[in-house]
XYZ file of N, CA, C and O in Angstrom:
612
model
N 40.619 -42.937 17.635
C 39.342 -42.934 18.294
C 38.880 -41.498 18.566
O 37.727 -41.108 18.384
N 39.823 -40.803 18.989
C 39.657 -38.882 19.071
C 38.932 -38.829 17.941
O 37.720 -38.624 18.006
N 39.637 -39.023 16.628
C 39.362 -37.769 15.405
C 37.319 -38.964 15.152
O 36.434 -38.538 14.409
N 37.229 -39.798 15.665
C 36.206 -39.788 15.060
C 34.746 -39.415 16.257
O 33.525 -39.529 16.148
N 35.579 -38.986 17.250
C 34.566 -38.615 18.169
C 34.406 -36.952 17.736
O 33.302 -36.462 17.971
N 35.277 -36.210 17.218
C 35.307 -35.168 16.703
C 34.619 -34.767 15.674
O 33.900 -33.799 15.921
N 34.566 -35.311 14.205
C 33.615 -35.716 13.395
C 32.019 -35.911 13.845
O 31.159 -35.103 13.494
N 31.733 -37.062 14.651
C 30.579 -36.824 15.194
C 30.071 -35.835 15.666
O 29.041 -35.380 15.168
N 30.567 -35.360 16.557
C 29.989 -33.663 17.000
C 29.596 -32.995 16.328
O 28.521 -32.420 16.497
N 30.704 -32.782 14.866
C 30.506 -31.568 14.101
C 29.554 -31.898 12.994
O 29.306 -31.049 12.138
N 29.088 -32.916 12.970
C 27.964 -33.980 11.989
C 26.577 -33.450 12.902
O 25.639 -32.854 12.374
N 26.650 -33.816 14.485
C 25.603 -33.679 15.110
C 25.275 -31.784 15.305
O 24.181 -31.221 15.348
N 26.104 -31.421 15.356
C 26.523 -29.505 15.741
C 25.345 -29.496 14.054
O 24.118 -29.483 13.956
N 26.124 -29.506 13.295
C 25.401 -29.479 12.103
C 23.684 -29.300 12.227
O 22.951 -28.319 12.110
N 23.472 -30.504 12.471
C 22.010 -31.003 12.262
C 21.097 -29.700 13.376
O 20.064 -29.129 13.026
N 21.701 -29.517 14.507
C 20.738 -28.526 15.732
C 21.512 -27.311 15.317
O 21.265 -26.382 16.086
N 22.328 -27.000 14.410
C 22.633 -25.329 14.114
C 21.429 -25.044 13.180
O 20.795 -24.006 13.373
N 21.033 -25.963 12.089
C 20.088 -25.820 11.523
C 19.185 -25.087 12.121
O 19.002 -23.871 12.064
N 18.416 -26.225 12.923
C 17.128 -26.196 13.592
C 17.444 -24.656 14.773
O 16.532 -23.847 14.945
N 18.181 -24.560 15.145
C 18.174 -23.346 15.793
C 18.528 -22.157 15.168
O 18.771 -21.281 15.999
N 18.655 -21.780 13.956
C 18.919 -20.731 13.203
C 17.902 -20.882 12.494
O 17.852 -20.039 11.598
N 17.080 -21.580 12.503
C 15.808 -21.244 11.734
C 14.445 -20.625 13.151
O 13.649 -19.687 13.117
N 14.780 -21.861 14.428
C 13.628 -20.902 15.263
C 13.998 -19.553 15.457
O 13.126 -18.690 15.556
N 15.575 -19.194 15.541
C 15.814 -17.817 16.006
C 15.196 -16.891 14.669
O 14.501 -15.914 14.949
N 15.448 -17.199 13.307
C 14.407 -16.764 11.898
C 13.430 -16.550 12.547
O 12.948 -15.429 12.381
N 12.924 -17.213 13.254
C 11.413 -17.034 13.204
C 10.938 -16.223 14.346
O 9.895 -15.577 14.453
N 12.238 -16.440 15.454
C 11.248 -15.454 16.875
C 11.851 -13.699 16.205
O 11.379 -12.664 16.676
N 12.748 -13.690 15.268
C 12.917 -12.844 14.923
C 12.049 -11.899 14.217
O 11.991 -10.713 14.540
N 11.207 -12.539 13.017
C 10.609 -12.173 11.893
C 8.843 -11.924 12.849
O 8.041 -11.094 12.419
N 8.587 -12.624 13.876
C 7.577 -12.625 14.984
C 7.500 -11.435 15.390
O 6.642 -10.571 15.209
N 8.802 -11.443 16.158
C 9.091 -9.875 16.912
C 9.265 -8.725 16.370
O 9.060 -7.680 16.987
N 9.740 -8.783 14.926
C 9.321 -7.248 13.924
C 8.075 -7.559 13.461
O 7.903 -7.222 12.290
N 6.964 -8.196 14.101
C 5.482 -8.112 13.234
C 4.910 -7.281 14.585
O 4.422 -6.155 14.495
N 5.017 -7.847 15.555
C 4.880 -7.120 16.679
C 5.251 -5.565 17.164
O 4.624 -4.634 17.669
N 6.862 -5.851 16.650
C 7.182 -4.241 17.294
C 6.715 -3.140 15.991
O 6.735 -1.915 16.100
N 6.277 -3.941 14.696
C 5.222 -3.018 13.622
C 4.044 -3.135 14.624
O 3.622 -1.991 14.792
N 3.567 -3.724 15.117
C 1.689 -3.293 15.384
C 1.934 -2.409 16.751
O 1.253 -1.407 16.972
N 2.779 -2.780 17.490
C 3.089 -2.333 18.889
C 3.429 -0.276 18.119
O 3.002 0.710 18.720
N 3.858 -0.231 17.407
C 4.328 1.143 17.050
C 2.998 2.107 16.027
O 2.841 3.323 15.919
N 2.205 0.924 15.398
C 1.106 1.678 14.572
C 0.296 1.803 15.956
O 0.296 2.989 16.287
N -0.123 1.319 16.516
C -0.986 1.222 17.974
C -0.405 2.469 18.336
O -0.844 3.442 17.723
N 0.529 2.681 19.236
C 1.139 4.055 19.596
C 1.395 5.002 19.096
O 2.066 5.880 19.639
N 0.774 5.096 17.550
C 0.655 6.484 16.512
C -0.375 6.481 16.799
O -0.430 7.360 17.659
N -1.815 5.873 16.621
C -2.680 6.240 16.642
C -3.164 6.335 17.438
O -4.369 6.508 17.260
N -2.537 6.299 19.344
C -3.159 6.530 20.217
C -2.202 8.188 20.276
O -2.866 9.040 20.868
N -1.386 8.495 19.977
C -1.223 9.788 19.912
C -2.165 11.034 19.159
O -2.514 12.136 19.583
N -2.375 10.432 18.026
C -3.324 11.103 17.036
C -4.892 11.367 17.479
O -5.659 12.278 17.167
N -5.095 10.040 18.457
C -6.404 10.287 18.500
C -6.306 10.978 20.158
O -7.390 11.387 20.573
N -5.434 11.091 20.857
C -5.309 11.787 21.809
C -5.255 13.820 21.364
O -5.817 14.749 21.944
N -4.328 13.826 20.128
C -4.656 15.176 19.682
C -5.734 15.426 19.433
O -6.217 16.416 19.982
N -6.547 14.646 18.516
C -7.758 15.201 18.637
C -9.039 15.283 19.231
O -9.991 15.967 18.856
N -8.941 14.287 20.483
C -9.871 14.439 21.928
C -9.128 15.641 22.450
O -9.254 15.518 23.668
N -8.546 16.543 22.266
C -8.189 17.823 23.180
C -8.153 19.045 22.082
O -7.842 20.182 22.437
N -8.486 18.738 20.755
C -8.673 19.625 19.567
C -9.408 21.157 20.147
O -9.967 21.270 21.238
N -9.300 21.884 19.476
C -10.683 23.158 19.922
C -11.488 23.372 18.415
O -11.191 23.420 17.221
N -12.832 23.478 19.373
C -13.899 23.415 18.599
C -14.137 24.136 17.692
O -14.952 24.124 16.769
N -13.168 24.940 18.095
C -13.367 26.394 16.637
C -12.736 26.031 15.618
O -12.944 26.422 14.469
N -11.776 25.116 16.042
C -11.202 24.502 14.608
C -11.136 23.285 14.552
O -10.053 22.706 14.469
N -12.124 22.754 14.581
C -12.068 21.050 14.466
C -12.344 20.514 13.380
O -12.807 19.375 13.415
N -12.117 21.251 11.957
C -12.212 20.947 10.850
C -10.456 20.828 10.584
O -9.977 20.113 9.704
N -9.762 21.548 11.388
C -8.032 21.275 11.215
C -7.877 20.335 11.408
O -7.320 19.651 10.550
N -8.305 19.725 12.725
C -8.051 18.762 13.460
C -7.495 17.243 12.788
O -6.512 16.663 13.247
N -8.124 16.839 11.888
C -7.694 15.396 10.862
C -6.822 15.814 10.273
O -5.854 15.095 10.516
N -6.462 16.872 9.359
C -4.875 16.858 8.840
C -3.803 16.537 9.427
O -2.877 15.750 9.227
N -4.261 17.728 10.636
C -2.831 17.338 11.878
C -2.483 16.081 12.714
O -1.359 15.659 12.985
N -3.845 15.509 13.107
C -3.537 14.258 13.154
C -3.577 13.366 12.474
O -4.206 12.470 13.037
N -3.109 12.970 11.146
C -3.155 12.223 10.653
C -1.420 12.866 9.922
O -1.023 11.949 9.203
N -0.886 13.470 9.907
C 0.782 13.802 9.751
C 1.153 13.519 11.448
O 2.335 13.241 11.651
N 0.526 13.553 12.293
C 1.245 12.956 13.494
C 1.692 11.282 13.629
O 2.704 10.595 13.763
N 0.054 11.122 13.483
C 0.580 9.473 13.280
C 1.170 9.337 12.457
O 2.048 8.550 12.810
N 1.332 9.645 11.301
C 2.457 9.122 9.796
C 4.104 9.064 10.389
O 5.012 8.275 10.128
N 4.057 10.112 11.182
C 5.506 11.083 11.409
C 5.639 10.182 12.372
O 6.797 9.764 12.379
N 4.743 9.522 13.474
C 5.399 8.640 14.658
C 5.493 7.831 14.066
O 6.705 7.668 13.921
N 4.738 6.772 13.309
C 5.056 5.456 13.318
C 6.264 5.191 12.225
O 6.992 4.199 12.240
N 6.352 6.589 10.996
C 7.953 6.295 10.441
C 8.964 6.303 10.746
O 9.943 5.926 10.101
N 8.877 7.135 12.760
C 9.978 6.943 13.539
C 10.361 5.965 13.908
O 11.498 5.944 14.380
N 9.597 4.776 13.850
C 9.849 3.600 14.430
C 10.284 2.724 13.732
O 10.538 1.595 14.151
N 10.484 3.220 12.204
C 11.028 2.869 10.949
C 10.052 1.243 10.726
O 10.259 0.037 10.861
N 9.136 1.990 10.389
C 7.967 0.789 9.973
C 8.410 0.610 8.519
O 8.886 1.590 7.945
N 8.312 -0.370 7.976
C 8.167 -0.370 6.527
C 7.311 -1.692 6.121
O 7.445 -2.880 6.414
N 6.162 -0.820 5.141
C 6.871 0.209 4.311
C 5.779 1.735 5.048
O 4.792 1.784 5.782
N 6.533 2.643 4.440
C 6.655 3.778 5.291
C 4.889 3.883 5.191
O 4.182 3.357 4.331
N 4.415 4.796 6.445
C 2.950 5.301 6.217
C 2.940 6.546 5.033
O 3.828 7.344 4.733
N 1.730 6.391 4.561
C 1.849 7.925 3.687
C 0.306 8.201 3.676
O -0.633 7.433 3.468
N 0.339 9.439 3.943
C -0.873 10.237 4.239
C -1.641 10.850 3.199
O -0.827 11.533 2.578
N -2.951 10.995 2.591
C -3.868 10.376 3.611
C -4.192 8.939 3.692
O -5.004 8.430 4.463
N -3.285 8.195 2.591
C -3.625 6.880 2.152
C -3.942 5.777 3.408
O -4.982 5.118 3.371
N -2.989 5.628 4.502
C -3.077 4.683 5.176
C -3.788 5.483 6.649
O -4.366 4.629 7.322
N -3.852 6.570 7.136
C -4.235 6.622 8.210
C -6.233 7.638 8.176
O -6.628 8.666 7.625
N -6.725 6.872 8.836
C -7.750 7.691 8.958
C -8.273 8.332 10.523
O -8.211 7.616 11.522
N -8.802 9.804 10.589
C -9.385 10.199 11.431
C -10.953 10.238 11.505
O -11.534 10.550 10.466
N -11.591 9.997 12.455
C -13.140 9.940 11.837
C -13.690 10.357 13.229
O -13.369 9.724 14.234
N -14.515 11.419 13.278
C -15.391 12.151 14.476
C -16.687 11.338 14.821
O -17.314 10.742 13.946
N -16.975 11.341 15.849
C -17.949 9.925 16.370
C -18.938 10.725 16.982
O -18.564 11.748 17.555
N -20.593 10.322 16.950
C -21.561 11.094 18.216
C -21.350 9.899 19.125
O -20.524 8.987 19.086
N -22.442 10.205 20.036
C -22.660 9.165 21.289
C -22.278 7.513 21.079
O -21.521 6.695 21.601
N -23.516 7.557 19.733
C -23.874 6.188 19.755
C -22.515 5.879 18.475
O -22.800 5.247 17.457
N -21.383 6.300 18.659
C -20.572 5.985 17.903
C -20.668 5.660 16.361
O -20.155 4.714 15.764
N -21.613 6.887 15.763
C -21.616 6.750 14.708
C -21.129 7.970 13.514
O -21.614 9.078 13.742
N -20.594 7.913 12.780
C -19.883 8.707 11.760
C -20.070 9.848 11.375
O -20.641 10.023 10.299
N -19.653 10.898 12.130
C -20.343 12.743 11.786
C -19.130 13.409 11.143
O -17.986 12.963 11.051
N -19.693 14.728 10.660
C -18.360 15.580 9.953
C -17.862 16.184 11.643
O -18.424 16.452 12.705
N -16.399 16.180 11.049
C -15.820 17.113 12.035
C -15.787 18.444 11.323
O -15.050 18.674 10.364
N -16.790 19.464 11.951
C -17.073 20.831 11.735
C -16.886 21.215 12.739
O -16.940 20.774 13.887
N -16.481 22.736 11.942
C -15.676 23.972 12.976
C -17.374 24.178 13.942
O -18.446 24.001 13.363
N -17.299 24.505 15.202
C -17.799 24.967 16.036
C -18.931 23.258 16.794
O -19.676 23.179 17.770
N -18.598 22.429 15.964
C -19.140 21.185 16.778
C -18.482 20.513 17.190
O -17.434 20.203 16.623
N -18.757 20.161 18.038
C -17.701 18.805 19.305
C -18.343 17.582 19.163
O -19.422 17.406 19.729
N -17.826 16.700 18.479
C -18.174 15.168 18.553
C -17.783 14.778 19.900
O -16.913 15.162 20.682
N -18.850 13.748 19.932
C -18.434 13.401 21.151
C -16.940 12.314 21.179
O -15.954 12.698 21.808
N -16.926 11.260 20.600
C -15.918 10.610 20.344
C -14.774 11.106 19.272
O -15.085 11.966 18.449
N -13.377 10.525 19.291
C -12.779 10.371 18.271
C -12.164 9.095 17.993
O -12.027 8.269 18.895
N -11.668 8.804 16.446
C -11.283 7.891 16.260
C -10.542 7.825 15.015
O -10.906 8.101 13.872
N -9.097 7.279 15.592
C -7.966 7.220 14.333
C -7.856 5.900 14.689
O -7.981 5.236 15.717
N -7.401 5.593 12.752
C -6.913 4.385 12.456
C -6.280 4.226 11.640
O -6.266 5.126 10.799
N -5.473 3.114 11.427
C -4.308 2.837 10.091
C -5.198 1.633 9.444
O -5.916 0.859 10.077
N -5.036 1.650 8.396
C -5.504 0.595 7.257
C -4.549 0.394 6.277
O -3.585 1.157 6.215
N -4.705 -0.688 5.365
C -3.583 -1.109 4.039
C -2.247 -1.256 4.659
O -1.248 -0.914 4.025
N -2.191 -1.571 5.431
C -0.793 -1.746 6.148
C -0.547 -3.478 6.538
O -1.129 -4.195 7.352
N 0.686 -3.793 5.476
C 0.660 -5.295 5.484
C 2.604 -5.747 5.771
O 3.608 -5.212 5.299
N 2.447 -6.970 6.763
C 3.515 -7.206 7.316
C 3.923 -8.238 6.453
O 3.090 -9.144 6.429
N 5.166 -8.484 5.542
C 5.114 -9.943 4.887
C 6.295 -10.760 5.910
O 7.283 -10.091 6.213
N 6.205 -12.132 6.418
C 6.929 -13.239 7.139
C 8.261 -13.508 6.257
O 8.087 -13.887 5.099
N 9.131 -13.393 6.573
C 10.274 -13.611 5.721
C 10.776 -13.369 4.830
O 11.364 -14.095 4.029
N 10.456 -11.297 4.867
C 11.496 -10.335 4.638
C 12.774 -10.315 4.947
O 13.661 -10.314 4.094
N 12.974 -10.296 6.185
C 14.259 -10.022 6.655
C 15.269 -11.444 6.990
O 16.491 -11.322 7.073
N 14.784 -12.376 7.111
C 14.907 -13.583 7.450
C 13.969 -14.718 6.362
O 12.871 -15.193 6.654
N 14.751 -14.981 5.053
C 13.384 -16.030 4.166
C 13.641 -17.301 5.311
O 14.426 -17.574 6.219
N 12.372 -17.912 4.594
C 12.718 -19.195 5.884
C 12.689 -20.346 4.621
O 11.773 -20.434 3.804
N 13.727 -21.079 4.649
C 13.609 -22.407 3.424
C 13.271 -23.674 4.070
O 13.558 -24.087 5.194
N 12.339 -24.407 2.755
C 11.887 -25.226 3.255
C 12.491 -26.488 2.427
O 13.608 -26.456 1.912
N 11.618 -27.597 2.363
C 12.424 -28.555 1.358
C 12.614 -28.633 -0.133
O 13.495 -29.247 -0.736
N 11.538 -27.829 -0.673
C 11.443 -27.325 -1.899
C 11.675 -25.948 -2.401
O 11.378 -25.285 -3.395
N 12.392 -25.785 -1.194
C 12.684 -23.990 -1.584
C 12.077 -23.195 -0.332
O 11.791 -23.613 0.790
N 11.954 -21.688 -0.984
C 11.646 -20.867 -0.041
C 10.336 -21.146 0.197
O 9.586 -21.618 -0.657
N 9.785 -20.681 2.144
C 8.728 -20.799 1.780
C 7.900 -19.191 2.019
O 8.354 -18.128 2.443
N 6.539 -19.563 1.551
C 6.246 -18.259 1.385
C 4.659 -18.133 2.308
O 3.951 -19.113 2.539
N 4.373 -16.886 2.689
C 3.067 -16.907 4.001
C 2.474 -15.718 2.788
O 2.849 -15.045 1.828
N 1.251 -16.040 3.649
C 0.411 -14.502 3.372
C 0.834 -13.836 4.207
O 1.196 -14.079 5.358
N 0.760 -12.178 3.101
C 1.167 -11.398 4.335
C 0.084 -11.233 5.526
O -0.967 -11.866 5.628
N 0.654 -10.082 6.544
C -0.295 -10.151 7.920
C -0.851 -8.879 7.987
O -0.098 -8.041 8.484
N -2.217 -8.388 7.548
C -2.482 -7.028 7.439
C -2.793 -6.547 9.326
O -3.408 -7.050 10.266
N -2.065 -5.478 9.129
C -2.381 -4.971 10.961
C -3.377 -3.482 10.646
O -3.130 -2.785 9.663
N -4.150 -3.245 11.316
C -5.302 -2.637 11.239
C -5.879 -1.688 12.667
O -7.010 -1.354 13.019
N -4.298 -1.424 13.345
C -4.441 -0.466 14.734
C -5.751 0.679 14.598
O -5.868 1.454 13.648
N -6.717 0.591 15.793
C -7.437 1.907 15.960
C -7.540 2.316 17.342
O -7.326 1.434 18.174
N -7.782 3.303 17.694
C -7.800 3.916 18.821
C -8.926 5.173 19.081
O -8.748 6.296 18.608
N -9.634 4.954 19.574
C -11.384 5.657 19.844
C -10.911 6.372 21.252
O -10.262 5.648 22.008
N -11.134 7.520 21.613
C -11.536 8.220 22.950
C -12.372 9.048 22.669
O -12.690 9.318 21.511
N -12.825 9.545 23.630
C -14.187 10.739 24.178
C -13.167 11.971 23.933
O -11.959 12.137 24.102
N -14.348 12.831 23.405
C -13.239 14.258 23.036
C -13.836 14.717 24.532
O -14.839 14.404 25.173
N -12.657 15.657 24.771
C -12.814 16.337 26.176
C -12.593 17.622 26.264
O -12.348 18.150 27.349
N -12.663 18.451 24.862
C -12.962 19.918 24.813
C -14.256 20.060 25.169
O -14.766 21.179 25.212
């Protein structure tokens, strides 16, 4: 009567190891989509913080450097796939009414604004998730962080 109460368990253990190694798949594969946007977000609020404090005499530098800042933070956070510059990050100088000016040496936009683009998360990289016919497969999740402040030179 033991050995078949034993059996049962490991019949029933079976069936909820499944089901719980697949939600943990998933709060897993969730939480690296997150701690990717949570880390492009915090490059480009660095970047666009460098260049709300830029100087006006050289605010034509200003987008190179920030735009190797954000690259350089968010590959610290070992995003993949990696940022590469100038492809995925943009800087762009704003007037009042938030619209699109050159950043030239001796003018102060009033706004700034960095952003990441082409940056795509795919669901079950690190974790595939199978289904009854096999793997299954998502679109990937494009994340699209920007970050706007008032320049304050």
């Amino acid at each position: 009567m033991r050995t078949m109460q034993i059996g049962v368990a490991a019949v029933e253990f079976a069936f909820v190891i499944v089901i719980l190694l697949l939600i943990m798949a998933g709060m897993v594969e969730f939480g690296r989509t997150f701690w990717y946007a949570d880390a492009l977000t915090k490059a480009t609020r660095d970047g666009a913080r460098l260049m709300s404090s830029w100087p006006v005499a050289t605010m034509s530098q200003g987008p190179g450097t920030a735009r190797t800042l954000v690259k350089n933070s968010a590959n610290a956070a070992n995003v993949s796939p990696q940022l590469v510059v100038p492809g995925n990050v943009l800087v762009e100088c704003l007037d009042v009414t938030f619209t699109l000016v050159a950043c030239t040496d001796g003018t102060a936009p009033a706004n700034v604004r960095v952003g990441i683009t082409g940056f795509t998360v795919q669901l079950g990289d690190w974790f595939p998730f199978i289904g009854r016919d096999g793997l299954i497969s998502f679109s990937p999740i494009t994340l699209a962080p920007h970050t706007t402040m008032r320049y304050m030179n």
